[in-house]
Tab-separated table of C-alpha atoms in Angstrom:
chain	number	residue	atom	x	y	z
A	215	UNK	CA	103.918	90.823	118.996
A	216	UNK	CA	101.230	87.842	118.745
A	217	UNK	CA	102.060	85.285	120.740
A	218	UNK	CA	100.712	83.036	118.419
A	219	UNK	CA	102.664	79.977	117.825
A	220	UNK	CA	101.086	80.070	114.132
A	221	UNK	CA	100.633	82.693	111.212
A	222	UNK	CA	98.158	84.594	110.544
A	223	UNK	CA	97.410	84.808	106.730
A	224	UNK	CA	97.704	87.863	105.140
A	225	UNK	CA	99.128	90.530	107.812
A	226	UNK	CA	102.275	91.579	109.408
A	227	UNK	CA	102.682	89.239	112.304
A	228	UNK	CA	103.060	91.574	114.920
A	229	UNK	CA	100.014	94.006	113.728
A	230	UNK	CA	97.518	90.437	112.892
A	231	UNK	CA	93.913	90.618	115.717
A	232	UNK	CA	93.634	87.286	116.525
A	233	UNK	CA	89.719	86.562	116.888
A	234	UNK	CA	89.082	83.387	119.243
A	235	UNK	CA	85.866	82.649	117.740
A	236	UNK	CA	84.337	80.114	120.394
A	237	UNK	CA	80.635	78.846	119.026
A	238	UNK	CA	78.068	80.406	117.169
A	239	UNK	CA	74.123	80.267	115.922
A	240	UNK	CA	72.813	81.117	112.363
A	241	UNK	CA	74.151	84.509	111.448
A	242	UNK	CA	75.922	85.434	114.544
A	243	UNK	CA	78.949	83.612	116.709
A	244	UNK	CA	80.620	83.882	120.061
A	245	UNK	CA	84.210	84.801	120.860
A	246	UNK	CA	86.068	84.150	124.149
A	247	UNK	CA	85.886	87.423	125.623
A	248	UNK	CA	82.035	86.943	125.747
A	249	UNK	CA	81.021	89.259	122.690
A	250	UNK	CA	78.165	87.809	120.476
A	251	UNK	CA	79.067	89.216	116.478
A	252	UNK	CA	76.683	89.681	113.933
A	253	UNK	CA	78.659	87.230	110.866
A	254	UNK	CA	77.966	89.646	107.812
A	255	UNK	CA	81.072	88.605	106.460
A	256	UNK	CA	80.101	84.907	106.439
A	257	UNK	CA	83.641	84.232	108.105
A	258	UNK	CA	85.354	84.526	104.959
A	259	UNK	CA	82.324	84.591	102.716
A	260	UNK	CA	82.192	80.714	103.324
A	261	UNK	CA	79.625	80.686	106.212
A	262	UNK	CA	76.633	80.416	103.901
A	263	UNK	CA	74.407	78.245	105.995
A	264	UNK	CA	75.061	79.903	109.090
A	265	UNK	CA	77.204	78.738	112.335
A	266	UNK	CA	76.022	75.351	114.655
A	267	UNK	CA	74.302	73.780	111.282
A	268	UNK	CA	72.497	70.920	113.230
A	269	UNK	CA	72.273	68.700	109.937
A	270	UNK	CA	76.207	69.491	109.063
A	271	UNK	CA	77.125	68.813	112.507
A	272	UNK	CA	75.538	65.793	112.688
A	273	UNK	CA	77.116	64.575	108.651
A	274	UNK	CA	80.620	65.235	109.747
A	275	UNK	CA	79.982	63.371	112.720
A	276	UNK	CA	78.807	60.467	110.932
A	277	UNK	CA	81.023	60.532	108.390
A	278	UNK	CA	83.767	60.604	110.848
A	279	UNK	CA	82.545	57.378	112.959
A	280	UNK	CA	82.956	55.401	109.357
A	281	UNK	CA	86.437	56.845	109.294
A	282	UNK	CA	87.257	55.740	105.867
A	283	UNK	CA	90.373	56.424	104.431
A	284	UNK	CA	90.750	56.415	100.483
A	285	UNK	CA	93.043	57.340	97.305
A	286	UNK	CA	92.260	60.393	95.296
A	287	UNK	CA	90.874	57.299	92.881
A	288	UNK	CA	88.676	55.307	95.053
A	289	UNK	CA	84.971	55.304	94.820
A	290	UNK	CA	82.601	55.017	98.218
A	291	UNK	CA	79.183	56.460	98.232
A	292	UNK	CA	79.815	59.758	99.676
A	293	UNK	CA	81.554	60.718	96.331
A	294	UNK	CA	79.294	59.212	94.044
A	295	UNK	CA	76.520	61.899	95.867
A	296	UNK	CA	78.346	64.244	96.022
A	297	UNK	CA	79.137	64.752	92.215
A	298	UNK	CA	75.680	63.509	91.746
A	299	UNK	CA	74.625	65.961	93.816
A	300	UNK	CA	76.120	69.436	92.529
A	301	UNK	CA	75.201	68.491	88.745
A	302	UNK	CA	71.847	68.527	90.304
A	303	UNK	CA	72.404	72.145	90.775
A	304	UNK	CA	74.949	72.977	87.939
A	305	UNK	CA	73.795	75.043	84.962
A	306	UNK	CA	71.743	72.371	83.354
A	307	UNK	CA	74.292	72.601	79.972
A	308	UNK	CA	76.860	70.933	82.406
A	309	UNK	CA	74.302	68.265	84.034
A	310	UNK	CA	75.682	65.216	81.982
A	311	UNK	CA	79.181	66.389	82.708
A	312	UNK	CA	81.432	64.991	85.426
A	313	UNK	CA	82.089	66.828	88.716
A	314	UNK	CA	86.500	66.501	90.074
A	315	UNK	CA	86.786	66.900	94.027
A	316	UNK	CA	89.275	68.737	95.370
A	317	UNK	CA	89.511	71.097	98.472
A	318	UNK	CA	89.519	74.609	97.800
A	319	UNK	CA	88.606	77.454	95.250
A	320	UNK	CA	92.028	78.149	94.404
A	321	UNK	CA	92.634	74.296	93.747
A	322	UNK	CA	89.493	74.040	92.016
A	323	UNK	CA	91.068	77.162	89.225
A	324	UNK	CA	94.206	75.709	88.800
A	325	UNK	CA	92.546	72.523	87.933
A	326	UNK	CA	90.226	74.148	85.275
A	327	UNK	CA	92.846	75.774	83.849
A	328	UNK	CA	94.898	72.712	83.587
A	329	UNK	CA	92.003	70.854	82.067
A	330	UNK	CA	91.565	73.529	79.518
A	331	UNK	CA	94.732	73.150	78.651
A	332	UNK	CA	94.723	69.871	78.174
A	333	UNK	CA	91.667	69.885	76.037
A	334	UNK	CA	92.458	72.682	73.652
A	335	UNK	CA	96.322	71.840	73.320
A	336	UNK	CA	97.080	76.068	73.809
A	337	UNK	CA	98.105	77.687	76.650
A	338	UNK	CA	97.118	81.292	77.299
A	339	UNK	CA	94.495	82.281	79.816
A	340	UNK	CA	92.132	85.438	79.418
A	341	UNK	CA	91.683	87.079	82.677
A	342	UNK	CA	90.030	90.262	84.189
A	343	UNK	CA	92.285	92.840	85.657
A	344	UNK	CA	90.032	93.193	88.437
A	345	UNK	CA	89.062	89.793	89.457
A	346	UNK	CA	90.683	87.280	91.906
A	347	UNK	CA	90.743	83.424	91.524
A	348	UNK	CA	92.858	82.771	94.665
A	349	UNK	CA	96.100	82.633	95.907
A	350	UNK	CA	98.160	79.746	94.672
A	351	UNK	CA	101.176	81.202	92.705
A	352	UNK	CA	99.262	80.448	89.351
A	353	UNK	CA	96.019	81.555	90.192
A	354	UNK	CA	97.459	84.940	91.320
A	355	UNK	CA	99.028	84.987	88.323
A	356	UNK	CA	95.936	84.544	86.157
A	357	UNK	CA	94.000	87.691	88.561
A	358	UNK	CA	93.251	91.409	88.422
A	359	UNK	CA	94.618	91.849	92.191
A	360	UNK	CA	96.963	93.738	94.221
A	361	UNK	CA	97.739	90.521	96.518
A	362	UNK	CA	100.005	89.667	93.102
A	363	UNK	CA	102.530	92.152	92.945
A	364	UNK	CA	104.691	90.465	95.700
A	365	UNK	CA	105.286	87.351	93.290
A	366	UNK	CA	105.093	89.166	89.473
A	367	UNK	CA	105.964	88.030	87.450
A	368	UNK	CA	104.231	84.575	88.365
A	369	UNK	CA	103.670	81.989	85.936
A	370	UNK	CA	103.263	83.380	82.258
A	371	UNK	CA	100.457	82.945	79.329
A	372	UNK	CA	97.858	85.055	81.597
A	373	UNK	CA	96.786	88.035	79.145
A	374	UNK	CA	94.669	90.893	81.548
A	375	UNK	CA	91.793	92.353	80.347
A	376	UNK	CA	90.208	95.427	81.146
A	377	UNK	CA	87.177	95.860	83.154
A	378	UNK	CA	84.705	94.064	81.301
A	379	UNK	CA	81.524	95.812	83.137
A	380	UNK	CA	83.147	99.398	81.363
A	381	UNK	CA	80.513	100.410	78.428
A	382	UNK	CA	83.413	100.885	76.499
A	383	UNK	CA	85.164	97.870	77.537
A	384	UNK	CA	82.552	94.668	77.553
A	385	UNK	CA	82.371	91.919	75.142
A	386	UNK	CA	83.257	94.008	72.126
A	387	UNK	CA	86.997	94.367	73.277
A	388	UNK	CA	87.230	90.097	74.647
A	389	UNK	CA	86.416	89.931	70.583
A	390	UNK	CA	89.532	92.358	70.126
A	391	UNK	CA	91.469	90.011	72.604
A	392	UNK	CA	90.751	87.179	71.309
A	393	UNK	CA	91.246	88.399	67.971
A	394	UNK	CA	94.950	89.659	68.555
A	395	UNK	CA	95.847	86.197	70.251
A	396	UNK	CA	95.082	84.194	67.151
A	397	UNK	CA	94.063	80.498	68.521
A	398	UNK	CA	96.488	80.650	71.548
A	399	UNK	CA	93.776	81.520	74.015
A	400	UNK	CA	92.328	78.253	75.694
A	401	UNK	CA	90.096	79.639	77.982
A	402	UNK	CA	88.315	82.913	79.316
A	403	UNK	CA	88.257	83.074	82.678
A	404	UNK	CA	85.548	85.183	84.792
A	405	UNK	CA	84.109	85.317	88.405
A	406	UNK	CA	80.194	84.769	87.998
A	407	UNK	CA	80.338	87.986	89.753
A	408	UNK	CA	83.032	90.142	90.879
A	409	UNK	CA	83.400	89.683	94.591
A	410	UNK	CA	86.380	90.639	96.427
A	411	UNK	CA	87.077	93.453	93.762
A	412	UNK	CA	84.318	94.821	94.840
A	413	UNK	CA	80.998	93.416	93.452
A	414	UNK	CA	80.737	94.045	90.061
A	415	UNK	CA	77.302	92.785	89.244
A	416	UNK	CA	77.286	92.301	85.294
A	417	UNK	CA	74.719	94.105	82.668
A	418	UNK	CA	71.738	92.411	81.321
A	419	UNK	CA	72.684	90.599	78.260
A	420	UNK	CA	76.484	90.817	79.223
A	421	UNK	CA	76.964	86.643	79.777
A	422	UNK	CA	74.858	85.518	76.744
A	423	UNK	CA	77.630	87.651	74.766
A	424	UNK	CA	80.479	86.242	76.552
A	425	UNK	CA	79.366	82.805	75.732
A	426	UNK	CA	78.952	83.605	72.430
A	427	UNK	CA	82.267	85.248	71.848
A	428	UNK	CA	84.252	82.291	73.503
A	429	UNK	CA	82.274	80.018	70.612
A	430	UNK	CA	83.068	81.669	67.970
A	431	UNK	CA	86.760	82.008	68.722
A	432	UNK	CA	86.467	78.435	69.592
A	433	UNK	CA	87.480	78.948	73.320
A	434	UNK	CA	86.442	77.582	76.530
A	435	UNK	CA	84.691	79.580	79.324
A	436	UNK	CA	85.492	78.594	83.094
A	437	UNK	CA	83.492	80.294	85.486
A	438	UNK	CA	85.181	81.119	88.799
A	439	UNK	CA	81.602	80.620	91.299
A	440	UNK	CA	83.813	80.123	94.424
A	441	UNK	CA	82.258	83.589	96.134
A	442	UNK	CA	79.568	84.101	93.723
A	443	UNK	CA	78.136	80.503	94.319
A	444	UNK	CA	75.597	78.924	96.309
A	445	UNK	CA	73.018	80.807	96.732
A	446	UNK	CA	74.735	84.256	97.041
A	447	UNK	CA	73.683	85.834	94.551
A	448	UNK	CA	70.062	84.508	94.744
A	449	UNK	CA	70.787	81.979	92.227
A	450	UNK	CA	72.834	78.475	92.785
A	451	UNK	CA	75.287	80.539	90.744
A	452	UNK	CA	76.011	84.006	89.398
A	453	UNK	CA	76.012	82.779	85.495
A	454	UNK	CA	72.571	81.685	86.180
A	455	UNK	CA	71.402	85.250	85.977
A	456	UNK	CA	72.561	84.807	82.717
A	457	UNK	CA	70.902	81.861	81.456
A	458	UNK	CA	74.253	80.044	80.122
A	459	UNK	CA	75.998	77.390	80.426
A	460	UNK	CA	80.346	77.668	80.736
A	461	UNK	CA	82.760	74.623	79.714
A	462	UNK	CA	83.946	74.411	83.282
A	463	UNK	CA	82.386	76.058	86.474
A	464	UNK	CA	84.605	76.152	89.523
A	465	UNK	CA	82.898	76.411	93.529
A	466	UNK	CA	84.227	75.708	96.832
A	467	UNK	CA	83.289	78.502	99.970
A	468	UNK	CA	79.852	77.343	99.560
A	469	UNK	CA	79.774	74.317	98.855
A	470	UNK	CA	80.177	73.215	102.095
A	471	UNK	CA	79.086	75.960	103.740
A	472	UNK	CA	82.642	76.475	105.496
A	473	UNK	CA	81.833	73.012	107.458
A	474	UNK	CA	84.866	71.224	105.671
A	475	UNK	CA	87.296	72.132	102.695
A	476	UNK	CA	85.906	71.406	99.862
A	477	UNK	CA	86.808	72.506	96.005
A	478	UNK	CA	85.234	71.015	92.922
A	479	UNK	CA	84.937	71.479	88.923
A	480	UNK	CA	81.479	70.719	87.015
A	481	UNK	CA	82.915	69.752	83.571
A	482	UNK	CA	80.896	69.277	80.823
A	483	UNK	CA	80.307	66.296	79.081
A	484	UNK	CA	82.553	67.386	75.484
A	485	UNK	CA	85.191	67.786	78.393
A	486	UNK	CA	84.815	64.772	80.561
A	487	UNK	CA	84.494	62.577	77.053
A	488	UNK	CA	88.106	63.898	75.917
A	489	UNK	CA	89.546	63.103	79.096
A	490	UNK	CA	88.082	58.854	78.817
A	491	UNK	CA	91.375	58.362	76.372
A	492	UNK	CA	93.724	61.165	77.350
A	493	UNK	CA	95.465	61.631	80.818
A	494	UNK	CA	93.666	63.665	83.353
A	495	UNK	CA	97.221	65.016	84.762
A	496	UNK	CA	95.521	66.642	87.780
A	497	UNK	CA	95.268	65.287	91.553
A	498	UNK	CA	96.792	66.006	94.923
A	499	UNK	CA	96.743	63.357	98.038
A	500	UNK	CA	93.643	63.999	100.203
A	501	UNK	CA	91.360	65.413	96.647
A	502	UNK	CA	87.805	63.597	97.205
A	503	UNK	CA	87.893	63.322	101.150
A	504	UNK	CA	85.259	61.411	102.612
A	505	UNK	CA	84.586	64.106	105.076
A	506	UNK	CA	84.696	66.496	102.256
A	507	UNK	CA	82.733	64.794	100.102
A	508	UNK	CA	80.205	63.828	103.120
A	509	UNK	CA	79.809	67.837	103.581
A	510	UNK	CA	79.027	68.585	99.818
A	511	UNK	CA	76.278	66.360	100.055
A	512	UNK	CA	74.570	67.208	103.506
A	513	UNK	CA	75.224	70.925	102.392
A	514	UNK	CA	73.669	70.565	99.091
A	515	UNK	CA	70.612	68.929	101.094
A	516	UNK	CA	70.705	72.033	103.696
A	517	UNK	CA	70.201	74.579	100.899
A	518	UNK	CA	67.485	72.806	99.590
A	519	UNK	CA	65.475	72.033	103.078
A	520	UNK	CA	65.532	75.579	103.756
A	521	UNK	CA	64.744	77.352	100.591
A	522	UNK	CA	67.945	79.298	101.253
A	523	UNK	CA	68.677	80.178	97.425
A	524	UNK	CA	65.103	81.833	96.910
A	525	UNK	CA	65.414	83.069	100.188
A	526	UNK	CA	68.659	85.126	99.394
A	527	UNK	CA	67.176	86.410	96.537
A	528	UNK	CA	64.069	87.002	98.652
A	529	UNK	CA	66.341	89.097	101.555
A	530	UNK	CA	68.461	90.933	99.032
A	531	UNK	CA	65.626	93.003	98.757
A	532	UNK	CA	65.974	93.951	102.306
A	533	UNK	CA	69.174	94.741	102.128
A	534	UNK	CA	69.326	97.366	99.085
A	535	UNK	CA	66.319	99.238	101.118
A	536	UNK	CA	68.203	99.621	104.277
A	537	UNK	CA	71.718	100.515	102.228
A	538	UNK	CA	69.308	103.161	100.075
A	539	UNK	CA	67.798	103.985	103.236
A	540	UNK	CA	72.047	104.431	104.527
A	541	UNK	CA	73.398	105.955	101.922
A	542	UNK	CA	70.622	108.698	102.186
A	543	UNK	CA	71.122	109.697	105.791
A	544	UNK	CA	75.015	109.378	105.387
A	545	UNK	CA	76.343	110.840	101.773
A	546	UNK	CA	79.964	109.014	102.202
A	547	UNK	CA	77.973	105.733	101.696
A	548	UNK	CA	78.020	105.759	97.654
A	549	UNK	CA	77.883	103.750	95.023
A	550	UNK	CA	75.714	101.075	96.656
A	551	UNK	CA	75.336	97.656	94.629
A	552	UNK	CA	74.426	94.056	94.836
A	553	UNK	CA	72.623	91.468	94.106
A	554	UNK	CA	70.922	88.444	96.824
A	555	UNK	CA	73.369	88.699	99.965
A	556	UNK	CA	76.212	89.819	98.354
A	557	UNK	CA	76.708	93.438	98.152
A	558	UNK	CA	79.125	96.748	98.709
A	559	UNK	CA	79.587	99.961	98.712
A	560	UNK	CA	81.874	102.998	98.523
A	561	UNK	CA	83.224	105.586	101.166
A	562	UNK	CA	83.575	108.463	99.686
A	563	UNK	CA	84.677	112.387	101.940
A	564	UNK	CA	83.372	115.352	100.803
A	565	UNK	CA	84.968	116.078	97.508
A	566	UNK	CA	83.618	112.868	96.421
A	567	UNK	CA	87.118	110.890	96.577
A	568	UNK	CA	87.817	107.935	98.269
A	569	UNK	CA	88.458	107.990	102.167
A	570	UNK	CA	91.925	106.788	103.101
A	571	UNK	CA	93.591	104.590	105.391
A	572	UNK	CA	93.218	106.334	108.404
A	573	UNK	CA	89.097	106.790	107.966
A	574	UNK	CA	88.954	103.053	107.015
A	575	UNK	CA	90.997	102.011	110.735
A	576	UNK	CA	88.647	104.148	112.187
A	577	UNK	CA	85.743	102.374	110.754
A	578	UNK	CA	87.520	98.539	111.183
A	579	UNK	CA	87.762	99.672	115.073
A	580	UNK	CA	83.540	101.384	115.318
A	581	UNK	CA	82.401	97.814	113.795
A	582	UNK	CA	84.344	96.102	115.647
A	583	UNK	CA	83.070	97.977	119.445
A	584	UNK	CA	79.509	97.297	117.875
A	585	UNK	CA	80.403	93.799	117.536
A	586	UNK	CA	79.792	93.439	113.683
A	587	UNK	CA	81.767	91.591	111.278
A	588	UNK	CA	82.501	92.693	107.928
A	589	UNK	CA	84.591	92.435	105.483
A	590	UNK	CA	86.309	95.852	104.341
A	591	UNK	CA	89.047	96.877	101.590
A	592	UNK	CA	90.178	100.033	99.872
A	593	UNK	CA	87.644	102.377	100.887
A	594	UNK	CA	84.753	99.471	100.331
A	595	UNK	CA	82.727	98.005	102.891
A	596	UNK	CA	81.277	94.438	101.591
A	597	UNK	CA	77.847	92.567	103.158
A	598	UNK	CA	77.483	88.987	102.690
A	599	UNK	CA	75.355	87.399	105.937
A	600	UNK	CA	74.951	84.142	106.056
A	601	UNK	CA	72.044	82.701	103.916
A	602	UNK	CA	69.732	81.848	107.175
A	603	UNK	CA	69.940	85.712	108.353
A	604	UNK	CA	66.592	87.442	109.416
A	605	UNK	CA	64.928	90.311	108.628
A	606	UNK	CA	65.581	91.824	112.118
A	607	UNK	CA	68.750	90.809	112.136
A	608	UNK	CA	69.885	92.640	108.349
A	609	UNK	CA	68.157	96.003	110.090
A	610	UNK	CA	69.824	95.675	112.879
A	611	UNK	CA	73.425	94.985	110.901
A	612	UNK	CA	72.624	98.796	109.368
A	613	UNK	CA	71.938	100.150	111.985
A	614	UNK	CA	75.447	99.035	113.786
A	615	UNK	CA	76.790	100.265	110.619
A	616	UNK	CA	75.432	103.093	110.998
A	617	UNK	CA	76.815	104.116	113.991
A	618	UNK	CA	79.645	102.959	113.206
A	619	UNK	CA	79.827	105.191	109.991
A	620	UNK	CA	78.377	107.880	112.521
A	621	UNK	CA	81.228	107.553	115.024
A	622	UNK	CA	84.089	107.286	112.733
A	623	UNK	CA	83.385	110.107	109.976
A	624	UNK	CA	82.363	112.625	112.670
């Protein structure tokens, strides 16, 4: 049994690894028993600029000595930037919107959905069945993910739809959806990219015929850019591969880089005008934290000192070659997809089906001797460094993989 005087989130008490990270530097960190990791899970895909940020470091500090303490309603200059800051970088449909702080990805959902809601009047929510927009009782509720079945029902009004990357089951069959639910449907609800589920990187033209689906059924379009954001996909967000512009877009993970909890939704200006004479019926306590709010804005600032958006897109290129380069020395590495720093593949035996439990422990414990963090689920292994990795440092990630895949498969 852990002797842990406090959980450990999704595990079995007894069975949970407790890692005591200690420090860290760019894309790697230190734990107490001396080991130095390779981060090419970005802690929990968060870790976007990298561990020991000198310039967050030195914000939070800052922010801390003015130790302000405000209402969810006040005003101080940290907040002003820091909505000024990420419409700045929002689709530039939603740059005369208004931005609402809150502190996580999850929050950030359940506030877009609320505020859909409340603008339309109906109450259903279009979802993916494989998707995942966190894990608040209604935002499990409105997700494609196993991590629900504990709690189902949940809340009601979420109506699944199918795989949405399927040739047979894309925007045509939303229009079906939609269609069937007759003006009940306020919004659609997608990830800018499928993440957890296994990054699902959409076709070209598939966005531009989302967006125009939602408008013709009259229905909003809240994209869920909490993983897919900031610079992870080699874009400030995954729609942007798209070209379009949603109603709402959600973030959080990035946005601060993991430095302090931090949610937010970009609304857009037909939004933010409805809500000047109706209640905005959303808010919790500590939403808008000056040390939150302090982060946004130095992390917003860090992305754009170091080029790190371009250069994600610039070192996803590096990564599919030394995957490609994988997968051909090692055929249970299949299916092999990404796009910037985000990316996954499958482990397949030698039928061609998916490797088990068993192979997958073996696998968790080879990374883990070779000191390499990733994240891993099903029979998927996901890479997501932080956006300051090297070039070295991505070849020398394979090549731990490798071995590990080496060791574990023999």
């Amino acid at each position: 049994m852990n002797p842990s005087p406090s959980f450990f989130t999704w595990v079995a008490q007894r069975d949970a690894v407790a890692m005591d990270v200690t420090g860290g530097h760019g894309a790697r960190f230190t734990t107490a028993d001396g080991g130095e990791w390779l981060d090419f899970g970005s802690m929990v895909w968060n870790a976007n600029l990298g561990h020991g940020h000198a310039g967050m470091r030195r914000a939070l500090v800052e922010a801390a000595e003015r130790a302000a303490l405000v209402m969810p309603s006040s005003t101080f200059p940290d907040k002003v930037s820091a909505a000024e800051a990420l419409l700045t970088v929002a689709p530039a449909g939603l740059r005369d919107g208004k931005v609402f702080l809150c502190l996580s990805g999850a929050e950030a959902n359940e506030n877009a959905v609320k505020m859909a809601r409340l603008r339309t009047g109906r109450r259903k929510i279009v979802y993916r069945t494989r998707s995942y927009h966190g894990a608040t009782l209604g935002m499990l509720s409105f997700s494609g993910d196993p991590r629900r079945t504990p709690f189902d029902p949940g809340l009601p009004d979420g109506v699944p739809w199918n795989d949405p990357y399927r040739a047979d089951d894309g925007p045509a069959s939303l229009e079906a959806v939609l269609r069937t639910e007759a003006g009940n449907v306020a919004a659609v609800l997608l990830e800018g990219v499928v993440g957890a589920n296994g990054v699902r990187v959409p076709p070209p033209g598939y966005w531009p015929s989302i967006r125009e689906t939602c408008d013709r059924h009259g229905v909003l379009l809240i994209a869920d850019e909490v993983l897919s954001g900031f610079g992870r996909t080699g874009r400030w967000f995954g729609v942007d591969h798209g070209d379009i512009t949603p109603d709402l877009l959600t973030c959080a993970k990035g946005l601060t880089g993991g430095y302090a909890p931090a949610g937010a939704v970009i609304a857009s200006a037909d939004i933010a005008r409805h809500f000047d004479d109706h209640v905005l019926s959303c808010g919790l306590t500590a939403y808008a934290h000056p040390l939150s709010c302090a982060a946004i804005v130095a992390a917003i600032a860090a992305y754009r000192e170091g080029d790190l958006v371009a250069r994600a897109a610039r070192l996803g290129e590096v990564v599919d070659r030394e995957l490609r380069v994988l997968s051909q020395s090692q055929p249970a590495v299949q299916q092999v997809r990404g796009l910037g720093l985000l990316w996954a593949f499958d482990l397949v035996d030698v039928d061609g089906r998916a490797v088990g439990a068993p192979v997958m422990k073996r696998v968790a414990a080879a990374l883990a001797a070779r000191r390499l963090h990733l994240h891993k689920r099903d029979n998927m292994i996901f890479l997501a460094p932080p956006l300051v990795v090297t070039e070295p440092e991505i070849v020398d990630a394979v090549g731990r993989l490798r071995g590990a895949l080496t060791e574990a498969l023999a």
